Coordinates of C-alpha atoms in Angstrom, one line a residue:
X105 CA 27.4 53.1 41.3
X106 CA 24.3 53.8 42.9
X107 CA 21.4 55.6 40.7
X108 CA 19.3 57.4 42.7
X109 CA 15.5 56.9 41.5
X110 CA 13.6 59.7 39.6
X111 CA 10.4 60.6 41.8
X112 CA 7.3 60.8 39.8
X113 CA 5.8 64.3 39.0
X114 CA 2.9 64.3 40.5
X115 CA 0.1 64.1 38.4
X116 CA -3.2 66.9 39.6
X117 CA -6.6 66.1 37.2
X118 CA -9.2 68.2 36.9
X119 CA -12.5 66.2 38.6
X120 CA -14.7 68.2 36.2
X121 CA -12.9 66.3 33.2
X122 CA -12.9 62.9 34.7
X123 CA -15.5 61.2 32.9
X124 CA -17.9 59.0 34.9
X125 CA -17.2 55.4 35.0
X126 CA -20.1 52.9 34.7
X127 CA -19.6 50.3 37.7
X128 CA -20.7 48.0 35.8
X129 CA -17.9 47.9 33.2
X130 CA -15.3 45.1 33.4
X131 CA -12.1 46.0 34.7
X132 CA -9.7 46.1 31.6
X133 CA -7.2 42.7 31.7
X134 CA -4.1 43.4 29.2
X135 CA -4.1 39.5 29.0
X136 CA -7.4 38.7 27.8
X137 CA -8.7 41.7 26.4
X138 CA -6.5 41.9 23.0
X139 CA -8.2 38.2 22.2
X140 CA -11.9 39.3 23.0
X141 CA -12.7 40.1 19.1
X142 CA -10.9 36.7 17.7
X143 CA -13.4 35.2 20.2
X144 CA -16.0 37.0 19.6
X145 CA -15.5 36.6 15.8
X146 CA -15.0 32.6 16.2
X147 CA -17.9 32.5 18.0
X148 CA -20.2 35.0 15.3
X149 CA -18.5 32.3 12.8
X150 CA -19.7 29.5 14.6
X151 CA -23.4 30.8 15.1
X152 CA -23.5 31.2 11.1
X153 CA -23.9 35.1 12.1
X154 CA -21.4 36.6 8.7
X155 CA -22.7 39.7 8.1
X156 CA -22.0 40.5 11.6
X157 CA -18.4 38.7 11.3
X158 CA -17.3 40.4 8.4
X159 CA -18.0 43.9 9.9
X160 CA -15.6 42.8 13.1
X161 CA -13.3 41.2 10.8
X162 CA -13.0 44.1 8.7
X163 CA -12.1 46.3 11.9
X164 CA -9.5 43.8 13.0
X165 CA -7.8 43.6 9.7
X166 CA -7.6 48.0 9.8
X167 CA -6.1 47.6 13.2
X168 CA -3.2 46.0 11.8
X169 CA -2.6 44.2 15.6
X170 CA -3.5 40.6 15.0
X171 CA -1.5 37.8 14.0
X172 CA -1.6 36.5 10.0
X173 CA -1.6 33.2 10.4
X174 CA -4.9 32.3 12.2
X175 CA -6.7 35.8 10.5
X176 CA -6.6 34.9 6.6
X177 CA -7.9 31.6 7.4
X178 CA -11.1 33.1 9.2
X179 CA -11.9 35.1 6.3
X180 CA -11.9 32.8 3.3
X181 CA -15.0 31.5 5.3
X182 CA -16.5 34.7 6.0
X183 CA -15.9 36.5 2.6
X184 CA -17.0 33.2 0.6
X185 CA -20.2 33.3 2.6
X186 CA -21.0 36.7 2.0
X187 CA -19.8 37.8 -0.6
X188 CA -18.3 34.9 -2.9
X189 CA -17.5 37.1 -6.6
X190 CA -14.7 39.0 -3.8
X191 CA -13.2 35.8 -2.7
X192 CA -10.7 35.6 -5.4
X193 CA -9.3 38.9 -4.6
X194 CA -9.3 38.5 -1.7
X195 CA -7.3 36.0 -2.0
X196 CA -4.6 37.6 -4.5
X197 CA -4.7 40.4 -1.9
X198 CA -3.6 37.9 1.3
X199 CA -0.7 36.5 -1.5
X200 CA 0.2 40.3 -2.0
X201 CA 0.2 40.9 1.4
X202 CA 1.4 37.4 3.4
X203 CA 4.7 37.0 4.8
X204 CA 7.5 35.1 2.9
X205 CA 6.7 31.8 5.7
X206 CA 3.3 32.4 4.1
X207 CA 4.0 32.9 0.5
X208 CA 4.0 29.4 -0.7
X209 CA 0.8 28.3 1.0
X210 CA -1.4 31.2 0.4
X211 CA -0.6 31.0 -3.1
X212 CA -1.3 27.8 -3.3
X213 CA -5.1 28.5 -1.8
X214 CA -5.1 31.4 -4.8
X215 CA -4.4 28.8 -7.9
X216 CA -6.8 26.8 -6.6
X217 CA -9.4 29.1 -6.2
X218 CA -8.3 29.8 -10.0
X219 CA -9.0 26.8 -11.1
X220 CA -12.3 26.1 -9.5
X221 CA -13.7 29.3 -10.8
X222 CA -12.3 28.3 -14.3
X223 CA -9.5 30.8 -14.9
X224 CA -6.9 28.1 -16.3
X225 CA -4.9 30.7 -18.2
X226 CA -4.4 33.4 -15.7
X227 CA -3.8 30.2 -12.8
X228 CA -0.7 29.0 -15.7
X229 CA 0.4 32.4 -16.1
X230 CA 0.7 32.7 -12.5
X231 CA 2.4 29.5 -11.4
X232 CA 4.8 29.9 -14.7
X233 CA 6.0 33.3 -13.3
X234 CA 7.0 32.0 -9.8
X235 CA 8.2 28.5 -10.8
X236 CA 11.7 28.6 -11.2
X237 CA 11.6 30.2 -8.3
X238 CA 13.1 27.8 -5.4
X239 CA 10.3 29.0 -2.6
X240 CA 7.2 28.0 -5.7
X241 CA 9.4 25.1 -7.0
X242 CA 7.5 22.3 -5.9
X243 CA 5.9 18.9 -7.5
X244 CA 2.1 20.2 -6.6
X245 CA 2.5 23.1 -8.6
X246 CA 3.4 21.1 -12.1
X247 CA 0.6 19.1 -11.3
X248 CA -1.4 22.0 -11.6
X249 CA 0.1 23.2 -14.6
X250 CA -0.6 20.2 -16.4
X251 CA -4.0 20.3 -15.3
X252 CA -4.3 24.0 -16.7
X253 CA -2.4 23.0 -19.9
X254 CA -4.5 20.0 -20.7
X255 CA -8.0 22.1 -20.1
X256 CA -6.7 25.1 -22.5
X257 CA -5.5 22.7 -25.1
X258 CA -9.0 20.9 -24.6
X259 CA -10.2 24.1 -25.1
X260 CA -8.6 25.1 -28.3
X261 CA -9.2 21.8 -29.9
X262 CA -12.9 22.4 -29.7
X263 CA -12.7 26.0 -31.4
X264 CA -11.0 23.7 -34.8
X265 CA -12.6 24.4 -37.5
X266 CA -13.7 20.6 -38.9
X267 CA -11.8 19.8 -41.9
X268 CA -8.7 20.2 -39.7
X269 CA -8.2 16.4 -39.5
X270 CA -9.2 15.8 -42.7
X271 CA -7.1 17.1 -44.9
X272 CA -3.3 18.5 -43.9
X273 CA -3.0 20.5 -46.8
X274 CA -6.0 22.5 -46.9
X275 CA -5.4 23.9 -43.1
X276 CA -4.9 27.5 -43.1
X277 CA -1.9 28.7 -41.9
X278 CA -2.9 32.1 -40.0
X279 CA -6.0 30.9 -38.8
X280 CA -5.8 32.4 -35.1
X281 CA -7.5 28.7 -33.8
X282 CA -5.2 26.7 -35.4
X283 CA -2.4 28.4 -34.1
X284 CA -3.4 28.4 -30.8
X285 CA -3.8 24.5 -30.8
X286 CA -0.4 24.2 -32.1
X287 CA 0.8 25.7 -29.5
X288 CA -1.0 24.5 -26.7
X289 CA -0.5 21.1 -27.5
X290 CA 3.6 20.6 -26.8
X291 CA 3.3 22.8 -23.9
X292 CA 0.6 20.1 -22.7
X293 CA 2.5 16.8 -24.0
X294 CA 5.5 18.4 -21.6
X295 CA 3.3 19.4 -18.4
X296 CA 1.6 16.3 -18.6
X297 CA 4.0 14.0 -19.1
X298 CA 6.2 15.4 -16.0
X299 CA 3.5 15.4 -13.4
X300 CA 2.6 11.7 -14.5
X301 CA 5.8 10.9 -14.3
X302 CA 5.8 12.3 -10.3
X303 CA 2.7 11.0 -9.8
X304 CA 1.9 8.1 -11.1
X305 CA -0.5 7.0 -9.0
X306 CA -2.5 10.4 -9.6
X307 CA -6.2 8.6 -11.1
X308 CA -6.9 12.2 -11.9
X309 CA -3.9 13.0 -14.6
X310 CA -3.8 9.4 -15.6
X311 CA -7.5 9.9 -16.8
X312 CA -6.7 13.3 -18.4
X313 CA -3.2 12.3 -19.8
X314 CA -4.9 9.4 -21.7
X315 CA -7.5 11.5 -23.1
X316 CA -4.9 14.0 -24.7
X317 CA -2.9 10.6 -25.4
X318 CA -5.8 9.6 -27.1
X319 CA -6.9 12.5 -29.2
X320 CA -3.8 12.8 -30.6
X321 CA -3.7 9.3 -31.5
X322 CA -0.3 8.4 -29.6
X323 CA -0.9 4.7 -29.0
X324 CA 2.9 3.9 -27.7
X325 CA 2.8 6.2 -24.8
X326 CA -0.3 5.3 -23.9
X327 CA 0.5 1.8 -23.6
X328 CA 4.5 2.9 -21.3
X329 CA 1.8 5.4 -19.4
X330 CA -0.6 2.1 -18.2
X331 CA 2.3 0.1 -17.4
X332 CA 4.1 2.5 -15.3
X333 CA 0.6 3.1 -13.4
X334 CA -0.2 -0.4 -13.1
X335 CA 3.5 -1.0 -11.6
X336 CA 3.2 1.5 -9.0
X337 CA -0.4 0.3 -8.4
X338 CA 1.4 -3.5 -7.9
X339 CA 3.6 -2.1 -5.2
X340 CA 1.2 0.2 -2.9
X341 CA -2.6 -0.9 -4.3
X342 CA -5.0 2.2 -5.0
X343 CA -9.0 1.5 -5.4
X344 CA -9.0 4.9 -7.9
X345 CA -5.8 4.1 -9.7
X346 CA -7.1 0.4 -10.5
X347 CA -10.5 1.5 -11.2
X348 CA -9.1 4.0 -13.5
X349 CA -6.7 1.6 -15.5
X350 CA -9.6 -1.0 -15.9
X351 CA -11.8 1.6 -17.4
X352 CA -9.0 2.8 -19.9
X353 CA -7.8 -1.4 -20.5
X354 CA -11.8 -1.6 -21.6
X355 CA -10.7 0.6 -24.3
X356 CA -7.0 -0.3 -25.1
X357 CA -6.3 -3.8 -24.3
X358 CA -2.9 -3.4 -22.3
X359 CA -3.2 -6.1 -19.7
X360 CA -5.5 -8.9 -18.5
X361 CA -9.0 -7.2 -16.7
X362 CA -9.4 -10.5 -15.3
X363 CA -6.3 -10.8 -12.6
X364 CA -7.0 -7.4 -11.4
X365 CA -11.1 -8.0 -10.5
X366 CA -10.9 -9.7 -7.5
X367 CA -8.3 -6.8 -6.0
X368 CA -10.7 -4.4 -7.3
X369 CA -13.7 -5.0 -5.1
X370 CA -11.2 -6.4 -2.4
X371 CA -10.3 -2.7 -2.2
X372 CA -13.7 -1.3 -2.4
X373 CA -16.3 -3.9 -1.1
X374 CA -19.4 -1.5 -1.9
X375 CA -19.0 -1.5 -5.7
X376 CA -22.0 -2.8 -7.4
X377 CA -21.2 -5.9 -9.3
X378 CA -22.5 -4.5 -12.4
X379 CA -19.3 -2.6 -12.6
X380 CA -16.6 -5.4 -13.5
X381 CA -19.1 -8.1 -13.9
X382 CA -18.1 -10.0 -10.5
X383 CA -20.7 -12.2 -10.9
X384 CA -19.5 -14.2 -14.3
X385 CA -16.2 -13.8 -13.2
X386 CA -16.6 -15.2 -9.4
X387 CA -18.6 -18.8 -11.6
X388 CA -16.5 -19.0 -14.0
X389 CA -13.6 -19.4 -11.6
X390 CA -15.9 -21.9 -9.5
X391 CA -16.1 -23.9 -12.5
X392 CA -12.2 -24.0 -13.1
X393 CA -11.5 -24.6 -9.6
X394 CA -13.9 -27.3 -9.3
X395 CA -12.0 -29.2 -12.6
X396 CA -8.9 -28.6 -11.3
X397 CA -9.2 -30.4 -8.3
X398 CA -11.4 -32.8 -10.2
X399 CA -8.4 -33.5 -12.4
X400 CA -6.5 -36.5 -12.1
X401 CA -3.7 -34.6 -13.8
X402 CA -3.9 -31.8 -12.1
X403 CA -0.1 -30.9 -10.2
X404 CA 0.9 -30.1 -7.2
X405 CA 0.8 -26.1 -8.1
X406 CA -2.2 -26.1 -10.0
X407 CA -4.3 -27.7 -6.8
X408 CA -2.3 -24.9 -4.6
X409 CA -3.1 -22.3 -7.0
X410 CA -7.2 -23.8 -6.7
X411 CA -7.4 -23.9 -3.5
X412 CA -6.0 -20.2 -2.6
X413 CA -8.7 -19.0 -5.0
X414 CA -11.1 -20.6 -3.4
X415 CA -10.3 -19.1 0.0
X416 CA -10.0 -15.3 -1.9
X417 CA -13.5 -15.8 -2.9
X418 CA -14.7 -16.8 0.2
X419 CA -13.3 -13.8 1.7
X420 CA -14.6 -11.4 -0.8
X421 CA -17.5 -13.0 0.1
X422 CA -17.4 -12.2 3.6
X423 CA -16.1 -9.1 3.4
X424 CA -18.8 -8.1 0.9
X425 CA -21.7 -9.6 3.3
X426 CA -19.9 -7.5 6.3
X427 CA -20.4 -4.2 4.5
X428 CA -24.2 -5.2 3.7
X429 CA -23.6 -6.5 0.1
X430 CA -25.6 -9.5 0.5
X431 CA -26.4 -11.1 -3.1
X432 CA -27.6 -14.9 -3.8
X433 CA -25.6 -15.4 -6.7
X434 CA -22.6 -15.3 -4.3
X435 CA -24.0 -17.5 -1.8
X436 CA -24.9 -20.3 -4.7
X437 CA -20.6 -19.5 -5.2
X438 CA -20.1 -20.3 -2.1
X439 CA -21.5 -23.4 -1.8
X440 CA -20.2 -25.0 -4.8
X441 CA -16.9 -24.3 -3.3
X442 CA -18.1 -25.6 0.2
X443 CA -18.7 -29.0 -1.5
X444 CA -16.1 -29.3 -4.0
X445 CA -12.9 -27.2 -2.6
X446 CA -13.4 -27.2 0.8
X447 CA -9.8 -27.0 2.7
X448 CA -8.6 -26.3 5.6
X449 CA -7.6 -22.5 5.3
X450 CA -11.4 -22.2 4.7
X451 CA -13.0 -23.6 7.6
X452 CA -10.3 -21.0 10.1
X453 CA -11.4 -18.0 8.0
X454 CA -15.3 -19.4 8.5
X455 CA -14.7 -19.7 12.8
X456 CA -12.6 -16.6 12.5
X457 CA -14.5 -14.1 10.7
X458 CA -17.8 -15.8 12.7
X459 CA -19.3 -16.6 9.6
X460 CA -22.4 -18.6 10.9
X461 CA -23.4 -15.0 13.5
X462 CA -22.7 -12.7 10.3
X463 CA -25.6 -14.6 8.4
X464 CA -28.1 -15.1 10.6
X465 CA -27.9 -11.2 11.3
X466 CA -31.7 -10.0 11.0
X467 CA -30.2 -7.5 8.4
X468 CA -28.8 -10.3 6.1
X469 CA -32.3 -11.9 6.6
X470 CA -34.5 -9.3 5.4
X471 CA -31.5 -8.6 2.1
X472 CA -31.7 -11.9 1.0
X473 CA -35.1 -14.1 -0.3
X474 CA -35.6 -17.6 0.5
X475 CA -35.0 -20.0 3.0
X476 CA -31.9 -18.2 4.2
X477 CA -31.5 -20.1 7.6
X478 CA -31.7 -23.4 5.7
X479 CA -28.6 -22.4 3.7
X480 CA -26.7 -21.3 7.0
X481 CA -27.3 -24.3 8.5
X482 CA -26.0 -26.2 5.7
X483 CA -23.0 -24.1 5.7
X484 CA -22.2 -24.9 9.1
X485 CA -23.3 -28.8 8.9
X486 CA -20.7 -28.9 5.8
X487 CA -17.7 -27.3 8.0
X488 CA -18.6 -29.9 10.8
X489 CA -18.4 -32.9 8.8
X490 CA -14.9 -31.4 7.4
X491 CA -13.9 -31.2 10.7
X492 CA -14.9 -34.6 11.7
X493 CA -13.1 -36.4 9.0
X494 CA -10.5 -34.2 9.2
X495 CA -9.9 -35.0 12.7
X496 CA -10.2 -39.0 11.6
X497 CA -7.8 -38.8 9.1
X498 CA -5.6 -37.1 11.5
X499 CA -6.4 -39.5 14.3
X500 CA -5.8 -42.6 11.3
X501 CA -2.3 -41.2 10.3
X502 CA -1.4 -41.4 13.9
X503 CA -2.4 -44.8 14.8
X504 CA -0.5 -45.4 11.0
X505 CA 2.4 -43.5 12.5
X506 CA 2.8 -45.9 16.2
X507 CA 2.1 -48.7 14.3
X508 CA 5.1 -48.1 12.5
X509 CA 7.0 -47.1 15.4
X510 CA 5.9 -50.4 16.9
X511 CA 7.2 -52.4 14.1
X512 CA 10.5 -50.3 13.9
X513 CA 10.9 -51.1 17.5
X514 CA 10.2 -54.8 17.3
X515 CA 12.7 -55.4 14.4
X516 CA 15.4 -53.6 16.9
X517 CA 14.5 -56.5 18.8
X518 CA 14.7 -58.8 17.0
X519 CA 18.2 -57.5 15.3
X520 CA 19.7 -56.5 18.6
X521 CA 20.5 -60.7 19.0
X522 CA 22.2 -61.4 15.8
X523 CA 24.4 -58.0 16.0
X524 CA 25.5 -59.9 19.9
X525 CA 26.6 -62.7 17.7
X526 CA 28.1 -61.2 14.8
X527 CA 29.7 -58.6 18.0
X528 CA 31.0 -61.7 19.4
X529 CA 32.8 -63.7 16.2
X530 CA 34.3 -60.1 15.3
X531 CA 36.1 -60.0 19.0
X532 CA 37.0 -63.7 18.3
X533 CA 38.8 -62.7 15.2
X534 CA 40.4 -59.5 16.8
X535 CA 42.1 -61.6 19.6
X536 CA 43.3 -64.3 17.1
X537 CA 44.7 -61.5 15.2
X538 CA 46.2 -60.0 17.9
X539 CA 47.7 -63.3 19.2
X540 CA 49.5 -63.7 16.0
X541 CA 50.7 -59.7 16.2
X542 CA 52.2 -60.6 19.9
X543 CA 53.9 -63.6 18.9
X544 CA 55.5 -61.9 16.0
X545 CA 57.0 -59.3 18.0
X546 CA 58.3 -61.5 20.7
X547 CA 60.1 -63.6 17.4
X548 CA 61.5 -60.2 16.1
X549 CA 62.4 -58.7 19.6
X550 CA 64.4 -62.4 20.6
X551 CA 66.5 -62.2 17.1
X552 CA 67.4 -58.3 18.0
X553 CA 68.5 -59.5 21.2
X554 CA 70.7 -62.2 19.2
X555 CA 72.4 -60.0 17.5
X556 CA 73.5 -57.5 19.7
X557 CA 74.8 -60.6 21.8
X558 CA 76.8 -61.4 18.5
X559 CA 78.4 -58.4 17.8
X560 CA 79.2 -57.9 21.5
X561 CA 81.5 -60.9 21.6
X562 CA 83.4 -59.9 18.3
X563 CA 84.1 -56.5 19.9
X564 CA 85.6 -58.4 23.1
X565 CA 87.8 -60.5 20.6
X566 CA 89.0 -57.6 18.8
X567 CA 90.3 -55.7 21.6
X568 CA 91.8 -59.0 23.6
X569 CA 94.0 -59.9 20.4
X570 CA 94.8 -55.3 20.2
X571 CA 96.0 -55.6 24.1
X572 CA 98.1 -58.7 23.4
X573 CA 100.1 -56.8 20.4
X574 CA 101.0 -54.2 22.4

C-alpha cells in the first residue's frame, strides 16, 4: 500500500523578528557540541582553574543531560579543592542519587571519606545497615568495619576511669564509660577476627588486631593470629606483612627473627640496617659458615646448607650495592666468604650480575672510604685463581678418567686371549659330549629296530600255524 507523503506547510517568518546572526559564530554540530562543556571542564580542571570549574559543573549537573559515570568523578576533585567541609555531602548526595550499577562503588568512596575525616561511628552505622544486603555484601566492607570497631573500642577504653583494671569489684555498674567499653569490645573481637581471618596478609589489621589482642591480654590468639600470618606470608612473601610480624615477634617471641632477616631486606633492599641488625646477623653467619666448612665433621648437608648461605649473602650483597646501599662492613663479609667459601654458584652470580663494573661505578666510589679499587681488584684476582684451579682440577679428573679408560682397555686385551682358550676347551667338551649323546641314540634306535624285527616274525608264525588249522 502506497502512503502518499504529507507536504510540509510552508513555513512564512517575519524578517523583522529574525534576529541577526554573527558570521562569526560556529555553525552548531549535534555531534560535538553536547561534549564542548565536559571539555571545556577537563580542560579548566587541568589548568588548576576550580572556581571557574565548579560554576560549569554546577550548570551541567542542573541540566540533568550528562552521563553519571564520568561526572561524579570530576567533582570529588573540584568540590575537594574548593570547597573541602562539602565534600562529604557531596558525596552522600552522589550515593543518594547514583544508579544501582553505581551503588556499591560510590558508597564505598562515601565510608571512606568517613573514615579519613574520623566519623568511625556514623561510617559503622552505615555499612551495618546495608551489609546483609547481597549488592554491600562484600569482604572490603568488614574490613572496614573492623577498622571502625577497633578505633571506637580504642576510643572507649581511653575514657575508663583508672581503677577499672585494678579492682573488679569496685567497677560501677551504670557508669555510661564502662558500659560503652563493654560493649564495644565483643563487637570488635568479632569484626576483627573475621576480616583477619580474610585477610591475612592485611599488615594494617594484623597490627591493629594485636594491639586489641594485646590490651585485653589474650596471649593464645595472639600467638594462632602470627602463625596464620606468617603461613600465608611463607606461601606468597610480603615486605609489610614480614616487617610487621618481626616487629610484634620483638615483643612476643612466636618464632625465630633470625630465619626471616635475610628475606626481609631480600624484599626490600633500601632498609637501613639498623632496622633488624643485618650487620651482626650477616658476621655471625660468616663465622658459622667459615667453621662449617672448616669442620672435618661437617656432613654432606651441613656443607650444602654453608655454601647456599654463602651465595644468599653474596646476593643481598649485590642487590643491596645495585640499589646504592653500599656499606664496608658488607664488603669485609664478602671477602671472608671469598677466601673461605668460595664455590662455584658464586663466581656465575659474580660474571652474571657484572659484579667487577657494578663496583667500580663512580657512584660506589664516592659511597665508600678507602682504597675501594684495591678491594675490587682483589675480588676479581680471587674469582680468577678459582677459576684456574678449578679448571685444573677439572682438566686432572679427566686425564684421571682416560687413564682409567686406558687401563680398562688394556686388561680387555689382555683377557680377550685366555677367554679364546677357555672358548676353545669349552667347544672341546661340547663335541665330546655330543659324540657320546649321538652314539647313544644310534645304540637305542638299533635295539628298537630289533625288536620290531622280533615281534614281526612271531606274528608270521602265528598266522602260518591259524591257516594250516583251517
Amino acid at each position: 500500500m502506497n502512503r502518499a507523503k504529507k507536504r510540509k506547510t510552508p513555513c512564512y517568518l517575519d524578517a523583522a523578528d529574525v534576529p541577526i546572526l554573527n558570521t562569526k559564530r560556529p555553525i552548531y554540530n549535534e555531534h560535538t557540541d553536547p561534549t564542548r562543556p565536559t571539555v571545556k571542564l577537563r580542560s579548566l580542571v587541568d589548568q588548576g582553574n576550580y572556581e571557574e570549574a565548579k560554576t560549569l559543573f554546577i550548570e551541567i549537573v542542573k541540566s540533568n543531560k550528562y552521563h553519571f559515570k564520568n561526572l561524579w568523578r570530576v567533582g570529588i576533585e573540584i568540590i575537594g579543592k574548593t570547597s573541602p567541609k562539602d565534600l562529604l555531602g557531596y558525596l552522600k548526595a552522589v550515593f543518594i542519587s547514583s544508579p544501582p550499577v553505581y551503588a556499591p562503588e560510590t558508597f564505598n568512596v562515601y565510608i571512606d571519606q568517613l573514615i579519613l575525616e574520623e566519623n568511625f561511628e556514623e561510617a559503622l552505622e552505615e555499612i551495618e545497615l546495608r551489609y546483609d544486603n547481597s549488592v554491600f555484601h562484600h569482604p572490603i566492607l568488614l574490613r572496614k568495619m573492623a577498622i571502625c570497631s577497633y578505633h571506637l573500642w580504642k576510643k572507649a577504653k581511653d575514657r575508663l576511669p583508672e581503677s577499672y583494671f585494678e579492682d573488679e569489684d569496685d567497677r560501677d555498674q551504670y557508669d555510661l564509660n564502662i558500659i560503652q567499653y563493654e560493649k564495644r569490645t565483643p563487637i570488635a573481637s568479632r569484626y576483627l577476627s573475621q576480616a583477619h581471618a580474610t585477610y591475612l596478609r592485611d599488615a594494617e589489621l594484623l597490627d591493629i588486631y594485636f594491639d586489641f589482642l594485646t590490651l585485653i591480654e589474650d596471649k593464645y590468639t595472639i600467638k594462632e593470629v602470627v602463625l596464620n600470618s606468617l603461613k600465608a606470608h611463607e606461601k606468597n612473601p610480603d615486605y609489610y606483612l614480614l616487617f610487621t610480624l618481626l616487629k610484634i615477634n620483638n615483643q612476643i617471641k612466636v618464632f625465630e627473627t633470625k630465619d626471616y632477616i635475610l628475606s626481609l631486606y631480600e624484599l626490600n633492599p633500601n632498609l637501613k640496617t639498623e632496622e633488624m641488625n643485618l650487620d651482626k646477623f650477616c658476621q655471625a653467619k660468616c663465622i658459622e659458615i667459615v667453621e662449617t666448612l672448616d669442620d672435618a665433621g661437617s656432613s654432606l648437608e651441613d656443607l650444602e646448607k654453608a655454601y647456599a648461605l654463602a651465595l644468599r649473602i653474596f646476593k643481598l650483597y649485590i642487590y643491596r650495592f645495585e640499589h646504592g646501599n653500599p656499606e664496608t662492613w658488607f664488603q669485609e663479609v664478602v671477602m671472608e666468604l671469598f677466601n673461605n667459601a668460595m664455590s662455584e654458584p658464586i663466581v656465575k652470580e659474580y660474571h652474571d650480575r657484572h659484579v667487577d663494573t657494578l663496583l667500580r661505578s663512580p657512584f660506589i666510589k664516592n659511597k665508600i672510604s678507602g682504597n675501594w679499587s684495591l678491594l675490587v681488584d682483589l675480588m676479581k684476582e680471587l674469582v680468577r685463581k678459582y677459576e684456574e684451579e678449578h679448571t685444573k682440577g677439572e682438566g686432572e679428573e679427566a686425564n684421571l678418567d682416560e687413564q682409567e679408560q686406558e687401563e680398562e682397555q688394556e686388561e680387555d686385551i689382555k683377557e680377550e686371549p685366555e677367554a679364546q682358550e677357555e672358548g676353545e676347551e669349552e667347544t672341546d667338551e661340547d663335541d665330546e659330549e655330543t659324540e657320546e649323546e649321538q652314539e647313544e641314540e644310534e645304540e637305542e634306535a638299533k635295539e628298537e629296530q630289533e625288536y620290531e624285527f622280533q615281534y614281526d616274525d612271531e606274528d608270521i608264525i602265528l598266522e602260518r600255524e591259524s591257516f594250516m588249522d583251517f
